[in-house]
Structure formats: C-alpha cells, structure tokens
CSV table of C-alpha atoms in Angstrom, one decimal:
chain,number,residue,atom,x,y,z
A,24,UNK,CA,33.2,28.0,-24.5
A,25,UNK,CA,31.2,30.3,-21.8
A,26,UNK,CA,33.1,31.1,-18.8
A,27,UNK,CA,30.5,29.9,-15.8
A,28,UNK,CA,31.0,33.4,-14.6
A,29,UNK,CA,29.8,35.2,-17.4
A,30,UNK,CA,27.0,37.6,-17.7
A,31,UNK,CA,24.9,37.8,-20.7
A,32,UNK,CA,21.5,38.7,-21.3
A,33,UNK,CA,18.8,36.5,-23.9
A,34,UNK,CA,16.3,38.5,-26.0
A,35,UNK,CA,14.0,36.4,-28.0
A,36,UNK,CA,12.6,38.2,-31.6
A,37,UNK,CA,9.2,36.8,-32.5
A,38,UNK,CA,9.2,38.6,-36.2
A,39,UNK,CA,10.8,37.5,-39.3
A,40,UNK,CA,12.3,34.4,-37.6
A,41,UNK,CA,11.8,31.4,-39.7
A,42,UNK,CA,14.7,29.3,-39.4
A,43,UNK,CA,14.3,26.3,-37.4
A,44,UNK,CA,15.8,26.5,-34.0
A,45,UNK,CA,16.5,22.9,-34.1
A,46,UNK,CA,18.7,22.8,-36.9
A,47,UNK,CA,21.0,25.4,-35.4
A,48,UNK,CA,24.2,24.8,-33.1
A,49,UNK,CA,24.2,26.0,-30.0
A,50,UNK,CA,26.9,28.6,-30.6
A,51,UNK,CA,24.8,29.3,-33.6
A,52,UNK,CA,21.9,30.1,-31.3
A,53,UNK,CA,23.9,32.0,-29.1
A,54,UNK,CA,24.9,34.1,-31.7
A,55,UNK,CA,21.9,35.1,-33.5
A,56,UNK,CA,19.8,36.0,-30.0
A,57,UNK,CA,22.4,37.7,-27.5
A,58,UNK,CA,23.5,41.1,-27.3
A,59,UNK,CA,25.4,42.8,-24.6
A,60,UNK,CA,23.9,44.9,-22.5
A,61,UNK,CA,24.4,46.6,-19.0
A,62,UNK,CA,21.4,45.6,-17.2
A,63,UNK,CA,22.4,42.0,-16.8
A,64,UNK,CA,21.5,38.8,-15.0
A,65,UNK,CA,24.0,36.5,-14.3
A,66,UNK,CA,23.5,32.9,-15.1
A,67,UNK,CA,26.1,29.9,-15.1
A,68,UNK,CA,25.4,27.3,-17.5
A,69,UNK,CA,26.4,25.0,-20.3
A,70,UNK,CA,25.6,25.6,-23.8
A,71,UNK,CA,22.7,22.4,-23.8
A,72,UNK,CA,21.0,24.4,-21.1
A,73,UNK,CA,20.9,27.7,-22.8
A,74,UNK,CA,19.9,26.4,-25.5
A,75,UNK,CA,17.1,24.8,-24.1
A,76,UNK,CA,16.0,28.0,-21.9
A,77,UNK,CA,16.2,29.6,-25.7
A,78,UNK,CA,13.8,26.9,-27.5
A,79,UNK,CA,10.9,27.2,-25.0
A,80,UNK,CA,10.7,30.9,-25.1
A,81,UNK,CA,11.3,31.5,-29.2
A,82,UNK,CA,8.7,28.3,-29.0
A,83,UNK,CA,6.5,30.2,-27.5
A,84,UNK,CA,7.2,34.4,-28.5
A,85,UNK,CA,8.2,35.3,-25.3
A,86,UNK,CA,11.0,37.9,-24.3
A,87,UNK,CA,13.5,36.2,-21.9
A,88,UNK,CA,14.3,39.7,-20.1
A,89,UNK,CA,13.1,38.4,-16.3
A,90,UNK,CA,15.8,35.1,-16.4
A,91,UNK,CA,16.3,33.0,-13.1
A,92,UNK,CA,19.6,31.6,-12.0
A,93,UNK,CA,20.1,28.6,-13.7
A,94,UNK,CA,20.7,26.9,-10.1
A,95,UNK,CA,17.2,27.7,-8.9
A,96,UNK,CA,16.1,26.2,-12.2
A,97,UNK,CA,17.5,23.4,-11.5
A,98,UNK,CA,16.8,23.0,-8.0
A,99,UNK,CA,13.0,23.1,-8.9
A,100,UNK,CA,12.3,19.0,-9.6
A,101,UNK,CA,8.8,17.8,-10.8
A,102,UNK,CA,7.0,15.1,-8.4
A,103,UNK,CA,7.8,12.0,-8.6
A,104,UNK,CA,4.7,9.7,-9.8
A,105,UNK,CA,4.6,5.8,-10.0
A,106,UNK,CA,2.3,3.5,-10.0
A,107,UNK,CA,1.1,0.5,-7.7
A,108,UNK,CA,-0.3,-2.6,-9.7
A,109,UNK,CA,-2.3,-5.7,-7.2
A,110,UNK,CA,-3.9,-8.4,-8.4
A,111,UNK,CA,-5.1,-12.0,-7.5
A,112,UNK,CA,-4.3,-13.9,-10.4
A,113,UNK,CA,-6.1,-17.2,-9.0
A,114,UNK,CA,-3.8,-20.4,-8.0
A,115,UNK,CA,-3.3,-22.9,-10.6
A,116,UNK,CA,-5.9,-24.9,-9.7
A,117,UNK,CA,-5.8,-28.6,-11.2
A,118,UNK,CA,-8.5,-29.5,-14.0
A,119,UNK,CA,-11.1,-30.9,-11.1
A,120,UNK,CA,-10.4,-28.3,-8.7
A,121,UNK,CA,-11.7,-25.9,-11.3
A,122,UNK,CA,-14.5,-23.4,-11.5
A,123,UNK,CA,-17.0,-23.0,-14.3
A,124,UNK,CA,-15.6,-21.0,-17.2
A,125,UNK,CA,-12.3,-21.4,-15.4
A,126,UNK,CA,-9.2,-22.3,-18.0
A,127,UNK,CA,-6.2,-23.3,-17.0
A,128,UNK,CA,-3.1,-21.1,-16.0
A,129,UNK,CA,-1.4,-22.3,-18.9
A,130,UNK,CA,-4.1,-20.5,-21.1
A,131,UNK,CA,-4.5,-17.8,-18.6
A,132,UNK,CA,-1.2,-16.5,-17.9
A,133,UNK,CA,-0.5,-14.5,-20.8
A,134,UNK,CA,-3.6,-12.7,-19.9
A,135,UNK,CA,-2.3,-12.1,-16.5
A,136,UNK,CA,1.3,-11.2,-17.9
A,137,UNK,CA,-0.4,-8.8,-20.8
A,138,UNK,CA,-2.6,-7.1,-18.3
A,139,UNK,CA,0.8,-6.0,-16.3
A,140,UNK,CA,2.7,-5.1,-19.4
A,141,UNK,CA,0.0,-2.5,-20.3
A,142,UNK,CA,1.9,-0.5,-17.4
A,143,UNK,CA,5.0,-1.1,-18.0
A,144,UNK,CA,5.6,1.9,-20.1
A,145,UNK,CA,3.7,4.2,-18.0
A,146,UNK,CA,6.0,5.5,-15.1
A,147,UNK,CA,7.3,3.6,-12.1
A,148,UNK,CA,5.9,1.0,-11.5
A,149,UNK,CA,5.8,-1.7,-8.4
A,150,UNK,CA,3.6,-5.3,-8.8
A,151,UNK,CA,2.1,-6.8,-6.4
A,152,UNK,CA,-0.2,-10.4,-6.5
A,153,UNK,CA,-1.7,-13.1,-4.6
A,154,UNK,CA,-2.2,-16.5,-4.7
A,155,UNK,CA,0.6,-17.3,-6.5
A,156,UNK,CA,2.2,-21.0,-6.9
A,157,UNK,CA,5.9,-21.4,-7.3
A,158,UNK,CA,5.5,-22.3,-10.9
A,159,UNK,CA,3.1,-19.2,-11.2
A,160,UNK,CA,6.0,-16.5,-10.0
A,161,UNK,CA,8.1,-18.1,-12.5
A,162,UNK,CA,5.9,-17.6,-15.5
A,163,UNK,CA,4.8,-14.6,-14.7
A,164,UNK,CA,8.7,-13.3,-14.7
A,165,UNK,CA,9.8,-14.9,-17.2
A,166,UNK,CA,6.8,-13.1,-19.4
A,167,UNK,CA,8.0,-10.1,-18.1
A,168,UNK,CA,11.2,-10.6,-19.0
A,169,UNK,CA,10.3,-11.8,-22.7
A,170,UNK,CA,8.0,-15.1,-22.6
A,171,UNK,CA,11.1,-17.2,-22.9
A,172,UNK,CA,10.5,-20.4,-21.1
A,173,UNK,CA,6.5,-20.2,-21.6
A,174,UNK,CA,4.9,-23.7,-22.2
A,175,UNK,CA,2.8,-23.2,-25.8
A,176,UNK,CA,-0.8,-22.3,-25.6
A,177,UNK,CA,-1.8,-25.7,-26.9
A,178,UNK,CA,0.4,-27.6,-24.4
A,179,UNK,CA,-2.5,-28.0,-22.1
A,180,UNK,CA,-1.4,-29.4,-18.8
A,181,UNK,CA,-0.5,-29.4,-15.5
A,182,UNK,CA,3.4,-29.4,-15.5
A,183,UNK,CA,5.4,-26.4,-15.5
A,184,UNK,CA,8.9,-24.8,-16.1
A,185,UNK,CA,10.5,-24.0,-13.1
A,186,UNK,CA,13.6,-22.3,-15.2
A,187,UNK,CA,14.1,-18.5,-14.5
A,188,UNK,CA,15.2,-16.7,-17.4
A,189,UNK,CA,17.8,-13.8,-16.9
A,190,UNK,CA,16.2,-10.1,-17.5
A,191,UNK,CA,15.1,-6.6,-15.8
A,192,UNK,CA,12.7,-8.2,-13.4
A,193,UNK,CA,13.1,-9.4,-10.3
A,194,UNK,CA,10.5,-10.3,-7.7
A,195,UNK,CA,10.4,-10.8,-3.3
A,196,UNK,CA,8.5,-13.1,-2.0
A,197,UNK,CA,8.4,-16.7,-0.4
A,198,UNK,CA,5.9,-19.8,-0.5
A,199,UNK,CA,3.7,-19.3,2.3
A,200,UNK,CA,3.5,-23.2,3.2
A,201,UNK,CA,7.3,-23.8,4.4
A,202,UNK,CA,9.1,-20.4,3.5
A,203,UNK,CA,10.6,-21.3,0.9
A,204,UNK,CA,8.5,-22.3,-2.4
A,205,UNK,CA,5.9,-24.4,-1.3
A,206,UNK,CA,2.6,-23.2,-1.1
A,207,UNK,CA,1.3,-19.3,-2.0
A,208,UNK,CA,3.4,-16.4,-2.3
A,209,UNK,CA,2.3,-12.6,-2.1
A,210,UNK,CA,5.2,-11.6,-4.4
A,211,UNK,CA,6.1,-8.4,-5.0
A,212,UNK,CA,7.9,-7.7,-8.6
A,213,UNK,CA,9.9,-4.8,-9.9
A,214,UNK,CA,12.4,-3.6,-12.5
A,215,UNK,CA,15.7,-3.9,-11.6
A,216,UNK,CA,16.5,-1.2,-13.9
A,217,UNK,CA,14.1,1.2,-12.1
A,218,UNK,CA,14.2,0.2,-8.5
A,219,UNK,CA,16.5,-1.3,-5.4
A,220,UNK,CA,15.4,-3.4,-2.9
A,221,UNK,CA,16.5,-1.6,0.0
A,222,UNK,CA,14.9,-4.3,2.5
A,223,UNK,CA,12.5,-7.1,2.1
A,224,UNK,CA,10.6,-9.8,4.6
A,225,UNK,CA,8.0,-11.9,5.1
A,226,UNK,CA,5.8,-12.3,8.5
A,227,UNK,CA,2.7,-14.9,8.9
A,228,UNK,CA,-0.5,-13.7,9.7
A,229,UNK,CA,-0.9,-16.0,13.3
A,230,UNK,CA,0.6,-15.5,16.4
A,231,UNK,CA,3.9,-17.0,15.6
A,232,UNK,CA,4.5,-14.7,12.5
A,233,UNK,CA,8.2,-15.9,12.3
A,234,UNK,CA,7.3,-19.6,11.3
A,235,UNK,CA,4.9,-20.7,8.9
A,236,UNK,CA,1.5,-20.8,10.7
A,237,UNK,CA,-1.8,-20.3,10.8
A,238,UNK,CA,-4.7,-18.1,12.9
A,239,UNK,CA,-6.6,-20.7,14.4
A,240,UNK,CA,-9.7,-19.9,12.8
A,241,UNK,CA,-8.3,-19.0,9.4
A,242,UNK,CA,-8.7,-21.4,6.8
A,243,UNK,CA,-5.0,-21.1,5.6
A,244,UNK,CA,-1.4,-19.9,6.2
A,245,UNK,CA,-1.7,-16.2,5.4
A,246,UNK,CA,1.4,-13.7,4.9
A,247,UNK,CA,2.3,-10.4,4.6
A,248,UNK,CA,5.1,-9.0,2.4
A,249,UNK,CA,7.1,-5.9,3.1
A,250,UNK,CA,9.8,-4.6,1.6
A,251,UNK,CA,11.3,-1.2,0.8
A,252,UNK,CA,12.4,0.2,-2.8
A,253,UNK,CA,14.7,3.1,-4.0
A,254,UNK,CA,13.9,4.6,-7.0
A,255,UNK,CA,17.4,4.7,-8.9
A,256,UNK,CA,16.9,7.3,-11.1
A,257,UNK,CA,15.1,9.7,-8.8
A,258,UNK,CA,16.2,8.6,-5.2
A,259,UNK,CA,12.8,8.3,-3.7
A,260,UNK,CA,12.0,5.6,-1.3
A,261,UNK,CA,9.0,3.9,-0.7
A,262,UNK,CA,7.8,1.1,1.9
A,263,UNK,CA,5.4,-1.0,-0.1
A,264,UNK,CA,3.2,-4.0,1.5
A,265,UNK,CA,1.4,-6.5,-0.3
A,266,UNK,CA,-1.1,-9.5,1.6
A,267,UNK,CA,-3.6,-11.7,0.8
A,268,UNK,CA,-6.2,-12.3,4.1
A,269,UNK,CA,-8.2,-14.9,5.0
A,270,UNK,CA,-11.2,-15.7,3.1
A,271,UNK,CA,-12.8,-17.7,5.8
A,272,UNK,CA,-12.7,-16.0,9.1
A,273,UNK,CA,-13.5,-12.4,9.8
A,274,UNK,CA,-11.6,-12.7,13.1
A,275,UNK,CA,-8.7,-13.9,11.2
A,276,UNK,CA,-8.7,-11.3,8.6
A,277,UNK,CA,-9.1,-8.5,11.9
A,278,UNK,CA,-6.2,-9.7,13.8
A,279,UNK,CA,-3.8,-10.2,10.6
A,280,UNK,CA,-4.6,-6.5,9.8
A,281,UNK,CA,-4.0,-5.5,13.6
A,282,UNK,CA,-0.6,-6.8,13.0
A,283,UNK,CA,-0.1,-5.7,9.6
A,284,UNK,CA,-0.5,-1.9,11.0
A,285,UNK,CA,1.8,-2.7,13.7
A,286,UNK,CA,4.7,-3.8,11.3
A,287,UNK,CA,4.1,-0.8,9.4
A,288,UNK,CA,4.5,1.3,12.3
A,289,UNK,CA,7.5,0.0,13.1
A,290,UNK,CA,9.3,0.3,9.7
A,291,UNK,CA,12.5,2.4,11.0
A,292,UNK,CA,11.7,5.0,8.2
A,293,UNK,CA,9.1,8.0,7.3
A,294,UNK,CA,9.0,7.4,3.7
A,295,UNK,CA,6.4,6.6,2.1
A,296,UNK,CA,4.2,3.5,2.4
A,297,UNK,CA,1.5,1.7,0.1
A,298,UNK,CA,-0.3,-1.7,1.2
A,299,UNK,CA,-2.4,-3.4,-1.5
A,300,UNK,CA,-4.2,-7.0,-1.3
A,301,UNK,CA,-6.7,-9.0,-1.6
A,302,UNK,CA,-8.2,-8.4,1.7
A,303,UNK,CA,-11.6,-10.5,1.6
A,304,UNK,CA,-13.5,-7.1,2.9
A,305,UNK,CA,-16.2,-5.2,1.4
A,306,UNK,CA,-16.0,-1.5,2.9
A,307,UNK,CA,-18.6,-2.7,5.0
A,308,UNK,CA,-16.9,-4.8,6.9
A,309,UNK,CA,-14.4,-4.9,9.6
A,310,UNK,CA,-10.9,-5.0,8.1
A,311,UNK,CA,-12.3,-2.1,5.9
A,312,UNK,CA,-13.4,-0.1,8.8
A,313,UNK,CA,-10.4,-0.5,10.9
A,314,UNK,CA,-8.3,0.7,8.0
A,315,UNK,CA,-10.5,3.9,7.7
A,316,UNK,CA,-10.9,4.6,11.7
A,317,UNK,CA,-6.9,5.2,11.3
A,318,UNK,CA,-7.4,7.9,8.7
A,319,UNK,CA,-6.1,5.6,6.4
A,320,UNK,CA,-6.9,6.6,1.9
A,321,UNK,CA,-8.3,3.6,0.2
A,322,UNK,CA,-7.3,4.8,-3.4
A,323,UNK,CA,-10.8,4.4,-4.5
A,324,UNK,CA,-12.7,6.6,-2.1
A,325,UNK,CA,-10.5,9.3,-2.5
A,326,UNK,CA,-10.4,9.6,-6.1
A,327,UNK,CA,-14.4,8.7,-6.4
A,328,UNK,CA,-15.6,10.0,-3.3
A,329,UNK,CA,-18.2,7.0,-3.0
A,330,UNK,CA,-18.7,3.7,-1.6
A,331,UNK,CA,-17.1,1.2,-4.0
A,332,UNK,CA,-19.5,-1.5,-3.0
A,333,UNK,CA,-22.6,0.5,-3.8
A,334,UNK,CA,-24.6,-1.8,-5.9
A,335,UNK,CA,-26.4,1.6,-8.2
A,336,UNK,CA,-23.5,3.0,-8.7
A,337,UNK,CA,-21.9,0.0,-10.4
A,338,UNK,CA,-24.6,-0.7,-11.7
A,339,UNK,CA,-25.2,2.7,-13.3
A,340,UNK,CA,-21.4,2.3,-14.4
A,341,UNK,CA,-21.6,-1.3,-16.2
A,342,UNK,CA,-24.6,0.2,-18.4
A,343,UNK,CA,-22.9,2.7,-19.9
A,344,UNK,CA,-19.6,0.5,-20.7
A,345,UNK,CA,-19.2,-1.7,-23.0
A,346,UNK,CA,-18.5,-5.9,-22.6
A,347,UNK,CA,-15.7,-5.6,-24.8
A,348,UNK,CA,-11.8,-6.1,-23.7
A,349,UNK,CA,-11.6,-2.7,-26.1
A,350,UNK,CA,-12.5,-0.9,-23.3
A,351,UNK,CA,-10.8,-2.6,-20.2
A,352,UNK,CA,-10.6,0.3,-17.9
A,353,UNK,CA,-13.3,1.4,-15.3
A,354,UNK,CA,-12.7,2.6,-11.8
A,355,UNK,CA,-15.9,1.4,-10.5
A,356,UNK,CA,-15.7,-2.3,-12.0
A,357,UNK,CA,-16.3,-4.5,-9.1
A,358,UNK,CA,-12.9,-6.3,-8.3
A,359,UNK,CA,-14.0,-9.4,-7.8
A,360,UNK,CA,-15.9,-10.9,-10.7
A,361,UNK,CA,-15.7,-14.9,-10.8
A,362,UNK,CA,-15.4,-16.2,-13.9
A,363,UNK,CA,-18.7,-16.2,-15.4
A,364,UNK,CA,-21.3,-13.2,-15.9
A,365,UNK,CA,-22.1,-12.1,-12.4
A,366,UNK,CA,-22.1,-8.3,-11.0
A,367,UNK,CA,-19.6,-9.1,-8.7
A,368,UNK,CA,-17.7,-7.4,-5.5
A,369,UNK,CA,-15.2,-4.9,-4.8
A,370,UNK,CA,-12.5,-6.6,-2.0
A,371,UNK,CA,-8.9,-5.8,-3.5
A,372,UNK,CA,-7.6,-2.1,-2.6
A,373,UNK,CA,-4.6,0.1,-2.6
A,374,UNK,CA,-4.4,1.9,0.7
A,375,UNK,CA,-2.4,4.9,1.4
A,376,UNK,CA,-0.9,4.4,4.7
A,377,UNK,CA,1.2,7.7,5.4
A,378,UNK,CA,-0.7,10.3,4.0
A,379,UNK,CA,0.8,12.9,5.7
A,380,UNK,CA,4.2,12.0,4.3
A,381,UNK,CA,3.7,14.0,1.1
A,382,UNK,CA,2.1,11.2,-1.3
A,383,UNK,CA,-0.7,11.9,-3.0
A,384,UNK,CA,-3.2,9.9,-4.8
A,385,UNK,CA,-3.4,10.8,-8.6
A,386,UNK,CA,-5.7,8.5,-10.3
A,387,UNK,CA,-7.5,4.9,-9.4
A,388,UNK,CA,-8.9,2.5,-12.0
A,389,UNK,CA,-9.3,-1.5,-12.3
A,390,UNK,CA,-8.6,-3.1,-15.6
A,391,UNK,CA,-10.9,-5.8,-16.5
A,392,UNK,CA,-9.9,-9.4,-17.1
A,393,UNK,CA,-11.4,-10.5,-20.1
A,394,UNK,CA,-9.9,-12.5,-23.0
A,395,UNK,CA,-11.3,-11.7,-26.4
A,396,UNK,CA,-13.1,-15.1,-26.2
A,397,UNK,CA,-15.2,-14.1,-23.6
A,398,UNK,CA,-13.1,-16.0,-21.0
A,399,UNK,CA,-11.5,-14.4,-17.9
A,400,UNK,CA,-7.8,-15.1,-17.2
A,401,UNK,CA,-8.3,-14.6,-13.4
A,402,UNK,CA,-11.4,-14.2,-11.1
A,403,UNK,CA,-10.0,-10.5,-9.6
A,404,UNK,CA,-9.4,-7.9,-12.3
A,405,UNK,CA,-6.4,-6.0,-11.5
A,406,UNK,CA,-6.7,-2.8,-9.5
A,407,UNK,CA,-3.9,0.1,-10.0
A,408,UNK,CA,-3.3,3.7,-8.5
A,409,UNK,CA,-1.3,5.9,-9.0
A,410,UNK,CA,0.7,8.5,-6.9
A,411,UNK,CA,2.7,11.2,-6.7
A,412,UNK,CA,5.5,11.8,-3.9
A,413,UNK,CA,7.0,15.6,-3.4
C-alpha cells in the first residue's frame, strides 16, 4: 500500500513495451514504470488512480515527467450536458373528433413512447409534453417504464388502463380542467434514478392562476408547469418550465407569457432555467418577439442562426432529406406538420431563459414523426436541445 504522503516520480518507456497494460496489476504497473529519483513531485493517490494517470500516457507515448497534484486533477470536472425533450403528442381524440390520416392513440402511442426512448440513453434527460389526457400520462409511463399495462395494437378503442406500473419514471403534472386528472396536463417526466424533484407546481394561464380558469378570450384552460430538478449524480440544479398556450387568441397567448416570465423571475434560485412548449407562435409573432426583446435563446436560432419559419430555407432543407423514418432527424423540419403531407410550421421551442447563468446551448434538432407506414403518431414532431451547464 502507498503511503498518501509519498513521493514518487512516473516515467513512461515508449520502446520495446509490448505487454498489455491492461492485463497487469496495479502493483505490477507500479513496478515496472517507477524509479526513484530526487527531483520529485508529490502526489497522493490510490493505486486505481495511478494506474489510470499511467494507461493514458503509455496509451499515448508520452513522458509523465511534468505530473499535477492528483487533487487539482480531481478538482477539474467536465460540464455537465443534458438534454430537454417537448412535444405535443395530440389529445386522444375520439374516432369522430379525428383528423384525416389521424389514428388513434392506441396505435400512436408507441410511436410517441419510441420517439422518447431514442434519448434515453443519451445523457440527462428531462421530458416535457402537451396535451396530454389522464389516460395519455399513464401510457406513456408505463412505456417508459417497460410497456407493461399497454392495450395490444389490435385492441382498437377508446378505453384505457388507468393502472401505473412501478419503475424509474416518474412524472409532475395535473389535469388542467379541475387540478386533479381531468382535462390536459403539461407533464413533465423524469428518471428517478437520474433526477430529484426539488419543487414542483402548477399555475393557470388567467387571472386567477390559483384555480382552474380561463383568459377570457382563450379558447381553453391553459397551464404552466414548473418545477425544479437535482441531478443526483452530478448535483446540478435546474428550474425547468413546460406550457402549452392558447391556440385561439393572440392576447391570451401574450398575457399567459407575461406571467410565465414573471413566475420565472421569481423562482427563489439562480440556477439554471429552460421553458419549452407548444406556444402557438411563429417567430413572427408576438409571444415570439416578447421572448426575444428579453434577450431570451430560442434553441434554434442560436444553433442555426436563421429564422426557423423561413419558408426557402425549409424548403431547401426537405429536398435534400429523405421521406423515410431512416432519417428522422432535421433541425430545420417544421414542428408542426398535421397529419398528412403538408410543408407545415415551426411553433414548439426550447428557450433558454438564464443565459447568463452558465448554460450553454450545444446542439438543436426535431425528430420527425413518421411511422414506417406513412402514418404520423402525432401532428408536432418532437423538438430536443441540448445543453451544457459549467
């Protein structure tokens, strides 16, 4: 064993070394590249760690002469990325309430429930969605969690499992009708494994945001969702908000952003925070503009640098790709696509709303929503960004 006070220096022999490093001990290791010598630098640190400072330089033939404490080396942590996933996965609309093309959630659900599991795997990773029905946040977790309790494909109709199987995911979020499960949520789900929820509520877009209610122009109840996470592994926190604004009024959608800002303003902390939504607002429009006039980084502007509503560009971008779910990933696909053929609209976005707080954007794309068949299992595609926090 290696006193912690020790001194010893490492010197790393490119020539005639052919023995794998890997198949040595670590007092092997030791061994074979040390020597004693007077012009030392002191390090403390267990055998795993030496051995590991000694496999990347004989990796890479270099002499080890110039070594760091071991306790700056460990001080010195890589960002922390994650990633934020939003998408409106479309209510489960009974069979004469349907669109053209449109199948039901039974059949499209495991196309919304694949689409997320694509980024599972990926890094950190927080969900957000819109316009989900009670029986909606259900399936989708207990997909996450395994498909247990999934109706079979070819059980086409309108009643559903309200049982919540046990499993990593969890989810925030309330029915926006009474509170409780009646009506649409704006859920937020996460790992349990990965994250803690730190603090979570729900305020209505109206001006009694404590109640369920209404603007009086809006054609619905709208809420907001905001909670704060701790990354268990890592310790970073981060205030995420998740909404889905009104679809009829523009003076609705206006004043339920005016008070979205204010609620993010007053969250007691200087962390970190992401909003992403269905927002109902080219970047032409007013919401869009009143973000932006705040200095505020829609995740697609900064990692394109160009209008995600101009029509040539996407344009420009759909002819060069492919109509095949092989390729599902294009940052410029228009977010909103119906469920036919059309070109479509960009009005879901993933906003940056602290950028001096030492997040930065990494990477934008949206995933598109097509079933091998030709079908779409929602009429958004999903939209995703990723970040990194220092």
């Amino acid at each position: 064993m290696l006193n912690r006070d020790c001194c010893i220096e490492i010197v790393v022999y490119k020539s005639t070394m052919k023995a794998s490093l890997a198949s040595l001990s670590s007092s092997a290791i030791i061994k074979y590249f040390t020597k004693a010598s007077t012009d030392l630098i002191p390090v403390s640190m267990n055998l795993p760690l030496l051995s590991f400072l000694i496999f990347v330089n004989f990796s890479f033939g270099l002499s080890t002469k110039h070594l760091i404490p071991v306790n700056e080396l460990e001080a010195r942590t890589d960002p922390f990325q994650m990633k934020i996933y939003t998408h409106n996965v479309r209510y489960a609309a009974p069979g004469h309430k349907r669109r053209p093309h449109e199948l039901s959630w039974l059949k499209r659900r495991y196309g919304v429930i694949a689409s997320i599991k694509r980024h599972v795997r990926d890094t950190a990773l927080l969900v957000g969605l819109q316009e989900c029905k009670h029986e909606q946040v259900i399936d989708i977790l207990n997909g996450l969690n395994g498909l247990n309790g999934l109706h079979d494909l070819s059980n086409d109709h309108d009643s559903h499992t309200n049982e919540m199987q046990q499993g990593n995911w969890s989810y925030y979020g309330i029915g926006r009708d009474n509170g409780h499960t009646k009506g649409e949520y704006a859920p937020i789900f996460y790992d349990k494994d990965e994250w803690e929820l730190l603090n979570a509520t729900t305020r209505w877009l109206s001006h009694t945001p404590l109640k369920p209610s209404k603007f009086p122009s809006a054609g619905s109840k709208r809420i907001v969702t905001l909670t704060t996470f701790k990354h268990k592994n890592g310790g970073q926190i981060v205030n995420y908000v998740n909404t889905h604004l009104d679809d009829r009024s523009e003076k609705a959608r206006v004043f339920g952003m005016k008070l979205i800002m204010q609620y993010v303003k007053q969250i007691p902390n200087t962390h970190p925070t992401i909003l992403s939504g269905d927002f109902n607002s080219k970047s032409n429009n007013q919401v869009y503009k009143l973000l932006a006039a705040e200095k505020l980084v829609d995740t697609f502007s900064e990692k394109l640098g160009k209008s995600n509503n101009d029509p040539m560009t996407l344009l420009l971008e759909l002819s060069k790709t492919p109509k095949s779910p092989k390729s599902p990933t294009l940052p410029t696909l228009p977010t909103f696509s119906g469920f036919g053929n059309a070109t479509g609209y960009t009005i879901d976005y993933i906003w940056n709303m602290s950028p001096e707080s030492g997040i930065k954007i990494l990477g934008h794309e949206v995933d598109d929503n097509l079933f091998d068949q030709g079908f779409r299992f929602s009429d958004h595609r999903p939209v995703i960004a990723s970040f990194s926090i220092v």
